[in-house]
Amino acid sequence: MLIFCLGVFVMRSAGCVINDIVDRDIDPQVQRTKTRPLANQSISLGEAYIILFILLCVALILVLQLNVGALLWSICGLVLAVLYPFCKRFISAPQMVLGLAFSWSIPMVYTAGGFVLDKGFIYLWLSTILWIVVYDTFYALVDKADDLKI
């Protein structure tokens, strides 16, 4: 359980760093994001990459404590974390990708625990994805005026 709690925290942090790196030229133009460290230049791009590297190393150390199945799921989770910031530019509902990325620990927990991916798993995973999509859609509405300008 501790591995997953730490892993979710570390990967969520890594995802934020990835997002800030990708959006570093857009964030200064958005009221809500203009105070982010890369947007306001309180850290350099190089420093952001160092932070990302450290976070990903910690995540790797954590995931190596799990079984092969969970490790394989984690690779897909990393891909989603990297893709999400770009999806905001090309997909009209990037919240779907965020929903998958944020809920990716669910299949990892099931696999690491040796649980069967049954209906309960599907309901839990889909309801978590839906919850994330709904709250992130509301969250995105805050930026609508700035998004229309960009």
Short mmCIF file of C-alpha atoms in Angstrom, two decimals:
data_model
loop_
_atom_site.label_atom_id
_atom_site.label_comp_id
_atom_site.label_asym_id
_atom_site.label_seq_id
_atom_site.Cartn_x
_atom_site.Cartn_y
_atom_site.Cartn_z
CA MET A 1 0.00 0.00 0.00
CA LEU A 2 2.82 2.41 0.86
CA ILE A 3 4.44 1.78 -2.53
CA PHE A 4 1.24 2.83 -4.28
CA CYS A 5 0.65 5.88 -2.09
CA LEU A 6 4.18 7.09 -2.73
CA GLY A 7 4.02 6.08 -6.38
CA VAL A 8 0.82 8.00 -7.03
CA PHE A 9 2.25 11.08 -5.30
CA VAL A 10 5.55 10.87 -7.21
CA MET A 11 3.96 10.23 -10.60
CA ARG A 12 1.35 12.96 -10.10
CA SER A 13 4.24 15.31 -9.33
CA ALA A 14 6.14 14.09 -12.39
CA GLY A 15 3.02 14.61 -14.49
CA CYS A 16 2.78 18.20 -13.25
CA VAL A 17 6.41 18.81 -14.18
CA ILE A 18 5.87 17.28 -17.64
CA ASN A 19 2.77 19.43 -18.10
CA ASP A 20 4.62 22.58 -17.02
CA ILE A 21 7.52 21.83 -19.38
CA VAL A 22 5.19 21.30 -22.34
CA ASP A 23 3.03 24.34 -21.50
CA ARG A 24 5.84 26.69 -20.48
CA ASP A 25 5.12 29.11 -23.36
CA ILE A 26 1.34 29.02 -22.85
CA ASP A 27 1.14 29.18 -19.05
CA PRO A 28 2.34 32.82 -18.79
CA GLN A 29 -0.69 33.85 -20.89
CA VAL A 30 -3.26 32.14 -18.65
CA GLN A 31 -4.36 33.84 -15.45
CA ARG A 32 -4.58 30.59 -13.44
CA THR A 33 -1.17 29.25 -14.55
CA LYS A 34 1.01 32.33 -14.94
CA THR A 35 2.55 31.88 -11.48
CA ARG A 36 3.79 28.34 -12.15
CA PRO A 37 7.56 28.05 -11.68
CA LEU A 38 8.49 27.71 -15.36
CA ALA A 39 5.91 30.27 -16.46
CA ASN A 40 7.22 32.93 -14.08
CA GLN A 41 10.83 31.79 -14.62
CA SER A 42 11.52 31.10 -10.95
CA ILE A 43 13.18 27.87 -12.14
CA SER A 44 14.93 27.15 -15.42
CA LEU A 45 13.97 24.53 -17.97
CA GLY A 46 17.11 22.61 -17.04
CA GLU A 47 16.12 22.59 -13.38
CA ALA A 48 12.66 21.34 -14.33
CA TYR A 49 14.23 18.45 -16.25
CA ILE A 50 16.42 17.61 -13.24
CA ILE A 51 13.35 17.54 -10.98
CA LEU A 52 11.55 15.35 -13.51
CA PHE A 53 14.51 12.97 -13.71
CA ILE A 54 14.64 12.62 -9.92
CA LEU A 55 10.89 11.99 -9.70
CA LEU A 56 11.02 9.38 -12.45
CA CYS A 57 13.97 7.63 -10.78
CA VAL A 58 12.01 7.44 -7.52
CA ALA A 59 8.99 6.12 -9.42
CA LEU A 60 11.17 3.47 -11.07
CA ILE A 61 12.60 2.37 -7.72
CA LEU A 62 9.06 2.04 -6.37
CA VAL A 63 7.63 0.16 -9.34
CA LEU A 64 10.55 -2.28 -9.35
CA GLN A 65 9.24 -3.51 -5.99
CA LEU A 66 6.10 -4.80 -7.76
CA ASN A 67 5.46 -7.77 -10.01
CA VAL A 68 6.02 -7.81 -13.77
CA GLY A 69 2.34 -7.26 -14.55
CA ALA A 70 2.23 -4.05 -12.53
CA LEU A 71 5.50 -2.95 -14.13
CA LEU A 72 3.98 -3.40 -17.59
CA TRP A 73 0.90 -1.40 -16.60
CA SER A 74 3.22 1.34 -15.28
CA ILE A 75 4.86 1.75 -18.69
CA CYS A 76 1.48 2.56 -20.21
CA GLY A 77 0.84 4.97 -17.33
CA LEU A 78 4.09 6.80 -18.05
CA VAL A 79 3.12 7.10 -21.72
CA LEU A 80 -0.22 8.63 -20.69
CA ALA A 81 1.52 11.09 -18.36
CA VAL A 82 3.76 12.24 -21.21
CA LEU A 83 0.97 12.39 -23.80
CA TYR A 84 -1.63 14.27 -21.76
CA PRO A 85 -0.18 17.80 -22.13
CA PHE A 86 -0.07 17.36 -25.90
CA CYS A 87 -3.63 16.02 -26.01
CA LYS A 88 -4.84 19.40 -24.78
CA ARG A 89 -3.78 20.78 -28.16
CA PHE A 90 -5.25 18.09 -30.42
CA ILE A 91 -8.24 16.48 -28.69
CA SER A 92 -11.45 18.31 -27.85
CA ALA A 93 -11.85 16.30 -24.62
CA PRO A 94 -8.34 15.84 -23.17
CA GLN A 95 -10.04 15.11 -19.85
CA MET A 96 -10.54 11.55 -21.14
CA VAL A 97 -6.78 11.07 -21.35
CA LEU A 98 -6.33 12.69 -17.95
CA GLY A 99 -8.99 10.36 -16.54
CA LEU A 100 -7.03 7.36 -17.80
CA ALA A 101 -3.72 8.75 -16.56
CA PHE A 102 -4.97 9.62 -13.07
CA SER A 103 -6.78 6.30 -12.62
CA TRP A 104 -3.99 4.12 -14.01
CA SER A 105 -2.97 3.00 -10.53
CA ILE A 106 -6.20 0.99 -10.25
CA PRO A 107 -5.21 -1.74 -12.74
CA MET A 108 -1.70 -1.65 -11.30
CA VAL A 109 -3.03 -2.33 -7.78
CA TYR A 110 -5.25 -5.12 -9.03
CA THR A 111 -2.39 -6.72 -10.95
CA ALA A 112 0.16 -6.31 -8.15
CA GLY A 113 -2.28 -7.82 -5.66
CA GLY A 114 -3.02 -10.79 -7.88
CA PHE A 115 -6.69 -9.83 -8.15
CA VAL A 116 -8.82 -10.80 -11.12
CA LEU A 117 -9.74 -7.97 -13.46
CA ASP A 118 -13.47 -8.61 -13.02
CA LYS A 119 -16.66 -6.52 -13.16
CA GLY A 120 -15.81 -4.88 -9.85
CA PHE A 121 -12.50 -3.74 -11.31
CA ILE A 122 -14.20 -2.42 -14.44
CA TYR A 123 -16.85 -0.52 -12.45
CA LEU A 124 -14.24 0.98 -10.14
CA TRP A 125 -11.96 2.00 -12.99
CA LEU A 126 -14.72 3.44 -15.18
CA SER A 127 -16.33 5.34 -12.31
CA THR A 128 -12.96 6.81 -11.35
CA ILE A 129 -12.28 7.85 -14.95
CA LEU A 130 -15.73 9.44 -15.17
CA TRP A 131 -15.24 11.29 -11.88
CA ILE A 132 -11.93 12.71 -13.12
CA VAL A 133 -13.41 13.70 -16.50
CA VAL A 134 -16.31 15.52 -14.83
CA TYR A 135 -14.26 17.47 -12.28
CA ASP A 136 -11.56 18.34 -14.82
CA THR A 137 -14.19 19.59 -17.26
CA PHE A 138 -15.44 22.01 -14.60
CA TYR A 139 -11.84 22.92 -13.79
CA ALA A 140 -11.13 23.64 -17.48
CA LEU A 141 -14.02 26.09 -17.69
CA VAL A 142 -12.05 28.50 -15.50
CA ASP A 143 -9.55 28.94 -18.35
CA LYS A 144 -12.10 29.32 -21.15
CA ALA A 145 -11.65 33.09 -21.62
CA ASP A 146 -7.85 32.75 -21.74
CA ASP A 147 -8.07 29.70 -24.03
CA LEU A 148 -10.11 31.68 -26.56
CA LYS A 149 -7.39 34.36 -26.70
CA ILE A 150 -4.55 31.88 -27.29
#
